[in-house]
XYZ file of C-alpha atoms in Angstrom:
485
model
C -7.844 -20.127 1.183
C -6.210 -18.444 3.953
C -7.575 -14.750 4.212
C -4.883 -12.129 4.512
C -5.487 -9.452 6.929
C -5.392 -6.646 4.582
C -7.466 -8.845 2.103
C -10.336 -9.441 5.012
C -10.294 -5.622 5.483
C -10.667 -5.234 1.965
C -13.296 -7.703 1.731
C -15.279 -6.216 4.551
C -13.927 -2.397 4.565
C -11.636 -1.678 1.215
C -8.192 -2.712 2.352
C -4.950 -1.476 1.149
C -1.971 -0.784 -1.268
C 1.802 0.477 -0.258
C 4.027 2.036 -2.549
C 8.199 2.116 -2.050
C 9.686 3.660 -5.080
C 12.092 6.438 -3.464
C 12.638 10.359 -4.690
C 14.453 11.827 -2.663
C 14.399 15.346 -1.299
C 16.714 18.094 -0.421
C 14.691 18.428 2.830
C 14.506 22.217 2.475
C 11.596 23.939 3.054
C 11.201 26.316 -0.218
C 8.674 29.305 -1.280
C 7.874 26.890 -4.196
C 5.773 23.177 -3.761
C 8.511 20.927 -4.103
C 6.929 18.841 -6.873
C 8.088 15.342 -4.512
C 6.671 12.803 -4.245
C 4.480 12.039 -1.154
C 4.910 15.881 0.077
C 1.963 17.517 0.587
C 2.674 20.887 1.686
C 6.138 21.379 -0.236
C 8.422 22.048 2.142
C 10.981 18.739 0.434
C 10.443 16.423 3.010
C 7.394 13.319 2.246
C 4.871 12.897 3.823
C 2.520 9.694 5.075
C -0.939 9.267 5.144
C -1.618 6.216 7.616
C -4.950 4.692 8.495
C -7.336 3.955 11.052
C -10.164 2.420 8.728
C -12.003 1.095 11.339
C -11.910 4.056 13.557
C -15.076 5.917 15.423
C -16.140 9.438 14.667
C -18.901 10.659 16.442
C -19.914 7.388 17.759
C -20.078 6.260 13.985
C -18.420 2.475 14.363
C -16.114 1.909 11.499
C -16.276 5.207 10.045
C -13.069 5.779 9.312
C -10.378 8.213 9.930
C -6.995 9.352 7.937
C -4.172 10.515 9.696
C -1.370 12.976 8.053
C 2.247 12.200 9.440
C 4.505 15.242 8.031
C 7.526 14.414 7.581
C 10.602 16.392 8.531
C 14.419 16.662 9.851
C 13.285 14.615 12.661
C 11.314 12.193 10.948
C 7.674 12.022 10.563
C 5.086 12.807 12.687
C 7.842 14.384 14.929
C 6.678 18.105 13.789
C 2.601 17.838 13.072
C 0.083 15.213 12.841
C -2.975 15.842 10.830
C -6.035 13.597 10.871
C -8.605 14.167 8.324
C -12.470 12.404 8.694
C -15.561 12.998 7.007
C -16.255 15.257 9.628
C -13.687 17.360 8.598
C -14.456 20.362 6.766
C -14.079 20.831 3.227
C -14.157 16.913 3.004
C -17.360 15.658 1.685
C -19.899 13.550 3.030
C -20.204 12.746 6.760
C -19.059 10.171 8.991
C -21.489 7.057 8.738
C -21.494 3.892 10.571
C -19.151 0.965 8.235
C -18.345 3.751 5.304
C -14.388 3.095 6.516
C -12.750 5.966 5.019
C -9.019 5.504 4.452
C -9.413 1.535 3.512
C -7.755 2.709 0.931
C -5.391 5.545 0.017
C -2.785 6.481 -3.144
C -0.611 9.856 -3.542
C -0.485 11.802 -6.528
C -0.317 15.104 -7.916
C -3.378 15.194 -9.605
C -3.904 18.830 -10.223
C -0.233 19.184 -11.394
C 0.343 22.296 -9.308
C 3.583 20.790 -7.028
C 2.094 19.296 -4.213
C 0.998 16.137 -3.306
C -2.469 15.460 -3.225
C -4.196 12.166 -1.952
C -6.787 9.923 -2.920
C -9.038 7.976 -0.051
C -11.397 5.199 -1.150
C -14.665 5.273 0.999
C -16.015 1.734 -0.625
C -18.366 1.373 1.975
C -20.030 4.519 1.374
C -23.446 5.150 1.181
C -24.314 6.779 -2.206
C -27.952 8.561 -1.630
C -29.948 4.744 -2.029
C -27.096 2.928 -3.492
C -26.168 1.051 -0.335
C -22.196 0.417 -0.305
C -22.166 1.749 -3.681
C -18.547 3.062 -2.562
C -16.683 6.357 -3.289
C -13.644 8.097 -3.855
C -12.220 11.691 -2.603
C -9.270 13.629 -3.763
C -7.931 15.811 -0.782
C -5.476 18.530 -2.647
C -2.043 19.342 -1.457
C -0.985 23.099 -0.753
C 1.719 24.878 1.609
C -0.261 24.788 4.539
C -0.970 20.748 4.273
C -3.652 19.222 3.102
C -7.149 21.017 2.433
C -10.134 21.262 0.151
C -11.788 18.055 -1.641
C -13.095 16.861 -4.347
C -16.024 13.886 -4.992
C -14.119 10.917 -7.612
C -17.843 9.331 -8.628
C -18.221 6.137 -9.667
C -19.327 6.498 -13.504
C -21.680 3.661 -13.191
C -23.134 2.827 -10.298
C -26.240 0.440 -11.273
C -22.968 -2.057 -12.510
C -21.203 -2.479 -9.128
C -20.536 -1.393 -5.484
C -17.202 -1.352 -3.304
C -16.218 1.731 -5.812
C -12.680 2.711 -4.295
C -12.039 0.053 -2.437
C -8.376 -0.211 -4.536
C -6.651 2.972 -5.321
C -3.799 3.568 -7.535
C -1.523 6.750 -9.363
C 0.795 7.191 -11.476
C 1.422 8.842 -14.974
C -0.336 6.046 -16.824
C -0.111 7.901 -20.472
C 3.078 10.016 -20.047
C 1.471 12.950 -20.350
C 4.031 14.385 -17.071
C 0.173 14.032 -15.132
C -1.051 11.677 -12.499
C -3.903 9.347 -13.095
C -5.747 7.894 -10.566
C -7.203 4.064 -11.075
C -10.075 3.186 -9.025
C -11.255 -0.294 -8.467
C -14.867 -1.965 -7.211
C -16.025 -5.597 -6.884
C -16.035 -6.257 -10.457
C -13.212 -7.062 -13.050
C -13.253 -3.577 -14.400
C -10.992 -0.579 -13.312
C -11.700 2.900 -14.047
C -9.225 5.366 -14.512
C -9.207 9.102 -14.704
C -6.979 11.161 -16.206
C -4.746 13.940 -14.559
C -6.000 17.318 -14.626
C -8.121 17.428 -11.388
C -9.957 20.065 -10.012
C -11.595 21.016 -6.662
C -14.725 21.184 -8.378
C -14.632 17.822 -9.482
C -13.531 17.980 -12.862
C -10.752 15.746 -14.583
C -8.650 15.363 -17.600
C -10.915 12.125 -18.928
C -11.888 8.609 -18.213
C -11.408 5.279 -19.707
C -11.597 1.725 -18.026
C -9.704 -1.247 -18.774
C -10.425 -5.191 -18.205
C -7.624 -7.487 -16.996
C -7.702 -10.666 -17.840
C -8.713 -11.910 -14.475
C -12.405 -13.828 -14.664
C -15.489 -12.426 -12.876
C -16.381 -14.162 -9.909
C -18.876 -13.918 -6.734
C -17.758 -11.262 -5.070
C -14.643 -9.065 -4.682
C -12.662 -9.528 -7.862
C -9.993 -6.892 -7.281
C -8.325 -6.358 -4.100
C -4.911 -4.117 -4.373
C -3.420 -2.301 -7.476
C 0.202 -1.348 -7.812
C 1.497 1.695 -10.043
C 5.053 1.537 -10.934
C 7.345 1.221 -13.816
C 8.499 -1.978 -15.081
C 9.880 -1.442 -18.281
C 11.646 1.424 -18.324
C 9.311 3.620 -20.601
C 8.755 7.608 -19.813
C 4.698 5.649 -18.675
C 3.408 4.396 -15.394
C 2.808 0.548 -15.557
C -0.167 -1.171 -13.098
C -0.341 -4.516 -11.037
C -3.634 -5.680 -10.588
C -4.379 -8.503 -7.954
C -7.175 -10.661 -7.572
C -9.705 -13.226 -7.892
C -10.484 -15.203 -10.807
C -12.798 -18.384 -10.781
C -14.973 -21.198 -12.766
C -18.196 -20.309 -14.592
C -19.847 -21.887 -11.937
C -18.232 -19.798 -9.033
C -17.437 -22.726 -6.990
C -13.887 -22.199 -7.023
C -11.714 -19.002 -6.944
C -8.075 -18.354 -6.871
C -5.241 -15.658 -6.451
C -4.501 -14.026 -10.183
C -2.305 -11.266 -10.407
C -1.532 -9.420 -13.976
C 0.815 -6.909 -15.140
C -1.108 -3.935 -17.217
C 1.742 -1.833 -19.059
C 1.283 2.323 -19.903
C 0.822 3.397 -23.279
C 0.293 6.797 -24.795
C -2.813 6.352 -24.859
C -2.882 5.106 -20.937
C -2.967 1.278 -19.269
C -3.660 -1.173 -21.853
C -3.899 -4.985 -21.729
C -2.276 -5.354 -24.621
C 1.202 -6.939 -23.720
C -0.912 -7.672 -20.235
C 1.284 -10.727 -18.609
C 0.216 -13.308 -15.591
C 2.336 -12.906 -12.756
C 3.371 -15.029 -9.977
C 0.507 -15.488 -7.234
C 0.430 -13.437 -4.060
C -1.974 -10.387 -2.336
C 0.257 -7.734 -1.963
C 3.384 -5.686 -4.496
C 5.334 -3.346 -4.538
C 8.113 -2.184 -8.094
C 11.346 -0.696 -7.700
C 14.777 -1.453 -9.177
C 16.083 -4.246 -6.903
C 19.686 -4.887 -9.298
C 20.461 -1.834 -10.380
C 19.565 -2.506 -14.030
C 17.497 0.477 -14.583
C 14.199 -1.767 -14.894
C 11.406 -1.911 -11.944
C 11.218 -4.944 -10.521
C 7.836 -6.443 -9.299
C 7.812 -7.837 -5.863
C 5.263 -10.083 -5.016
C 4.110 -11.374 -0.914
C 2.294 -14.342 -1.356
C 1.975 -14.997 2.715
C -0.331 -18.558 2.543
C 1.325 -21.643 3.810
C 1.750 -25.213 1.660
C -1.884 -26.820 2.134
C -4.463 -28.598 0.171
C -6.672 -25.529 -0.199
C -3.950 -22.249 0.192
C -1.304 -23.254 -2.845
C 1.654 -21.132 -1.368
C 4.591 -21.132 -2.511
C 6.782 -22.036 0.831
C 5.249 -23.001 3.963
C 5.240 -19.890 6.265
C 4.872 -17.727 3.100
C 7.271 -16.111 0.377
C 8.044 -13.395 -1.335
C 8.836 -13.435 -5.661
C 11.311 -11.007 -7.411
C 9.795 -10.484 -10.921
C 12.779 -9.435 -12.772
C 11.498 -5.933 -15.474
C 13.074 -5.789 -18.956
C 12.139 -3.754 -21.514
C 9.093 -6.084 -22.269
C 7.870 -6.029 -18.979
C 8.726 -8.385 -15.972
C 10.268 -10.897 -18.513
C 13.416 -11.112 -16.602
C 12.543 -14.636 -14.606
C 11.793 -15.164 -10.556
C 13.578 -15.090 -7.396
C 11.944 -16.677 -4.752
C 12.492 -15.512 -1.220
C 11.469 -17.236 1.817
C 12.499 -17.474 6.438
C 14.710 -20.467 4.865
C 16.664 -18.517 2.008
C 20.306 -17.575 3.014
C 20.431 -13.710 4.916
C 16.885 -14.204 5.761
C 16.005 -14.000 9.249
C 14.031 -16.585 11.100
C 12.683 -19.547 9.855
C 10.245 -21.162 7.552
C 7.139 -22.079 10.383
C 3.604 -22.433 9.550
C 1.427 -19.442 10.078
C 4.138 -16.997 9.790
C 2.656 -14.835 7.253
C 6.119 -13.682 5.726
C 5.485 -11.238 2.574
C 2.111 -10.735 3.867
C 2.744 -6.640 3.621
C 6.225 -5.423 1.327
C 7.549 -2.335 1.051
C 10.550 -0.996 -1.612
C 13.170 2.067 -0.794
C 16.631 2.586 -0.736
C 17.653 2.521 2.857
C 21.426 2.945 2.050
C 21.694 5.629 -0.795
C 23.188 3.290 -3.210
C 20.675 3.523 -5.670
C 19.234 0.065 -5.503
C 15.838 -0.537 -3.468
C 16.034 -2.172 -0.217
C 13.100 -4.531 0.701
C 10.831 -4.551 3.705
C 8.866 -7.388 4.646
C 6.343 -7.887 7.349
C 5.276 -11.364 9.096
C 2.827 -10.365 11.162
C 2.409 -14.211 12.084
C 5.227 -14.503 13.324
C 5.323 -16.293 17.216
C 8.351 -14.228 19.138
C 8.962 -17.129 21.866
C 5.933 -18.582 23.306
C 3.857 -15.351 21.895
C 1.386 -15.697 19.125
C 1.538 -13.550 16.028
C 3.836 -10.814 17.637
C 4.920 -10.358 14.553
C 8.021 -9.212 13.053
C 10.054 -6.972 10.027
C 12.951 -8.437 8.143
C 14.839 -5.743 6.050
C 16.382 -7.534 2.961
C 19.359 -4.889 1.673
C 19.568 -4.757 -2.332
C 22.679 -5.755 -4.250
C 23.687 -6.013 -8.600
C 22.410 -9.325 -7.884
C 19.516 -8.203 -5.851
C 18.728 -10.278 -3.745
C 20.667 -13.223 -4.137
C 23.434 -12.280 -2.032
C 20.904 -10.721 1.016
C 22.204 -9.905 4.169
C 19.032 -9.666 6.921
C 17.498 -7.484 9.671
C 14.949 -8.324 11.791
C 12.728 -6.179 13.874
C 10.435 -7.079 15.955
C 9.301 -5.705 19.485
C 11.733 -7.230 21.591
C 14.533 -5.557 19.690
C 16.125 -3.194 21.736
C 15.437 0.175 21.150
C 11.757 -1.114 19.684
C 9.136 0.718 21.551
C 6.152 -1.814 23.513
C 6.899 -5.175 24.188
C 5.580 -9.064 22.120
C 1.963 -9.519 22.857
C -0.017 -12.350 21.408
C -2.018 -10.584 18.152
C 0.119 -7.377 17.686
C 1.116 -7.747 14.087
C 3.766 -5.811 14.210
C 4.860 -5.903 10.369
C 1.035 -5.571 9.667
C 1.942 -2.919 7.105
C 5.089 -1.734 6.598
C 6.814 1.110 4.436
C 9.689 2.893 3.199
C 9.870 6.298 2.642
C 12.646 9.067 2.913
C 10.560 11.343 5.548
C 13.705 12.842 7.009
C 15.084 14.283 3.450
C 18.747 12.836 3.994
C 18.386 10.845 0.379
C 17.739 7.492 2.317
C 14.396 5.519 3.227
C 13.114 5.271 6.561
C 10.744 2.920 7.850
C 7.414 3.067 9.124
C 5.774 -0.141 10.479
C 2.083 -0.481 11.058
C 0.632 -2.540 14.169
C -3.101 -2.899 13.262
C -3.405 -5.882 16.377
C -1.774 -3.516 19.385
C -4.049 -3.173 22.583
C -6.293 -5.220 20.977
C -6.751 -3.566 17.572
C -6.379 -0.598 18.393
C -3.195 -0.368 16.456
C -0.541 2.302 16.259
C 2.448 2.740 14.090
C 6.360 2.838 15.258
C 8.749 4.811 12.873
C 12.570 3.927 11.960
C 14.945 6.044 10.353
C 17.811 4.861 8.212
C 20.934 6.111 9.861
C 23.017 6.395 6.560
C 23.982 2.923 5.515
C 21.389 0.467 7.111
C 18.215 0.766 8.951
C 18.284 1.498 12.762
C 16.187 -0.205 15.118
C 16.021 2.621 17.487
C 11.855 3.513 16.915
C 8.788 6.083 17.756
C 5.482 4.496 18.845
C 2.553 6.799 17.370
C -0.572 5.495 18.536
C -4.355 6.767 19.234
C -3.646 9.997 21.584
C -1.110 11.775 18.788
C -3.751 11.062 16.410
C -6.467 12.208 18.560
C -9.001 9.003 17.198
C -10.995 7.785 19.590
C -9.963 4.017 20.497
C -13.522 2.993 20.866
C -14.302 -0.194 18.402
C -11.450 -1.620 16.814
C -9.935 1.822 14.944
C -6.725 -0.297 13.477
C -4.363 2.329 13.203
C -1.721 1.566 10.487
C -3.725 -0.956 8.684
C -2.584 0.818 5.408
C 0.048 3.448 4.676
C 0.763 6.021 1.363
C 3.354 8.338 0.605
């Protein structure tokens, strides 16, 4: 099977979720934490937290670093840039050769005081002997940005290691608190009720099993909090790997987990289409999340994809879940840009927001496999507008970096569209876009940021790289691997 990037850096380092779902913001800075989503110091504009997992601190190779774009009026990163390490005070730990901090990163309010706190997996971590036995912290929102930490530890430690290499939040039990679901290289999640403190407290834990089969190795690579059915609760995708007894075999097996009262259950758990990455957000206006799924793999004997060149699957939400039947997208369906070639990647990273300020999501998709001319994996966006049909009647944009007004230039291994999200950072009630670059100046990465300009996304962008972050670029730091909000 054909490794996707995000999937190798998981499998290595604790790769990566995005979320889309848009609230939007007054973009007014207030006395009071704005209670948005994604804003971390409250002043009604979101926030991103975009990785360098891979980065050097202290000539630690593959530390890891974290670095805070603020959003405001002029978009974000314009106004401050915060990067947060384990060298960083009030964050615990310290910065240790392969611990790649930020593989993994999810936004929540955890302590349910207004701001935006997030959550960074450090699955690579050290735990005193427990090599790689993984870790999670909780950095806490407040006016002046992000500050003080608290340890998530992994409840049982002798069972697994990789512990946060998936993160995920969301108000699993409808209790109006964020959870926080924490993955590790077994077929078990835990998840730990809102009601955080600095000290390291929380409002409970449970775990749940999917119905995905233990195999050697990683089992769970990426969770997805969203909701699907149009409940007051926060719903969860898990994807993974599922084999034979024998562990000779393994496949892609991705599951929808609903919320209950009582918090994610498998009960009413459903299969869903295969594919490594998702994203939920109302695609047809029907007031149901709908579950989109990037299966990137091309048509061969041992990678099953669903189009050659890769696809992407709407999963349709009802009030029983994503019962609702399957659109499949792909470089050959009409509005798309491009077309289908082998070795694209297409839906290899997704992204949902509303771009427009219709009140339907708008959908992202990155192809960082994509050849621009005679270049090799350049890589490239395509912006997929939602409609009451969704996307059935799609109309296409495609940015890549030989679109004018598209900072750098095509170079073979940039994956641009490495990561990709939407996120209103500018507070105008639209999503803007954010595109990650994990392959520029040979992995060093950097990240170039689009705003919407009122009715579709422009293609004018900002190049953030290494300098405004201040990581070093020695190794391979990867910056914009994986980006939260």
């Amino acid at each position: 099977m054909r490794m996707h990037l995000r999937t190798a850096l998981a499998t290595a380092v604790a790769a990566t979720l995005t979320g889309g779902l848009l609230v939007a913001g007054q973009g007014m800075a207030t006395a009071a934490p704005s209670g948005l989503q994604g804003d971390f110091n409250g002043d009604g504009y979101r926030d991103l937290a975009i990785s360098a997992a891979r980065a050097t601190m202290n000539g630690k190779a593959e530390a890891g670093a974290v670095s805070v774009f603020y959003g405001s009026a002029s978009g974000a990163g314009a106004a401050r840039i915060q990067t947060i390490t384990q060298e960083t005070a009030g964050i615990p730990g310290s910065a240790e050769k392969g611990d790649v901090f930020g593989g993994h990163t999810a936004v929540g309010d955890f302590n349910d005081d207004g701001y935006a706190d997030l959550a960074i997996g450090v699955a690579s971590e050290d735990v005193g002997t427990d090599v790689d036995g993984g870790t999670a912290i909780v950095v806490f929102g407040a006016a002046g940005g992000l500050s003080g930490a608290a340890t998530v530890s992994d409840p049982s430690p002798s069972s697994h290691d990789k512990f946060g290499r998936a993160l995920a939040a969301g108000d699993f039990n409808g209790d109006g608190k964020d959870d926080l679901a924490v993955a590790s290289d077994i077929n078990k999640i835990d998840i730990f009720k809102g009601g955080f403190t600095k000290t390291g407290g929380n409002g409970g834990r449970y775990t749940v099993t999917p119905a995905i089969l233990a195999v050697p190795g990683p089992d769970i690579f990426n969770l997805t909090a969203g909701n699907v059915n149009g409940d007051a609760r926060t719903d969860l995708i898990v994807d993974g790997y599922e084999g034979d007894s024998s562990g000779d075999y393994s496949w892609n097996a991705n599951y929808y987990l609903p919320g209950s009262a009582s918090g994610i259950t498998t009960t009413g758990s459903l299969k869903l289409p295969a594919g490594i990455i998702t994203d939920i957000g109302d695609t047809n206006g029907d007031g149901y999340g709908d579950i989109v799924v990037g299966n990137s793999w091309d048509v061969s004997a041992d990678s099953p994809g669903r189009s050659k060149g890769g696809a992407v699957d709407v999963v349709y939400g009802t009030p029983s879940g994503p019962t609702g039947g399957v659109f499949t997208i792909d470089q050959n369906s009409p509005g798309v840009p491009g077309s289908n070639e082998t070795g694209d990647s297409f839906g290899h990273e997704l992204s949902l927001g509303d771009i427009n300020g219709d009140g339907l999501q708008d959908l992202a998709i990155g192809s960082p496999g994509e050849d621009i001319g005679t270049v090799k994996d350049a890589g490239m966006v395509s912006v997929l507008y939602g409609t009451p049909n969704g996307f059935f009647s799609a109309t296409g944009l495609a940015i890549e970096q030989e679109t004018t007004g598209v900072p750098g230039s095509s170079e073979t291994g940039d994956g641009f569209g490495g990561e990709v999200f939407l996120s209103d950072v500018t507070g105008d009630g639209r999503a803007d876009l954010t595109v990650g670059v994990p392959g520029e100046n040979a992995f060093d990465g950097n990240v170039v940021a689009f705003r919407s300009n009122g009715s579709t996304m422009s293609t004018t962008g900002i190049a953030y790289g290494l300098t405004a972050t201040k990581i070093s670029s020695a190794g391979q730091p990867m910056l914009g691997i994986n980006i939260s909000g």
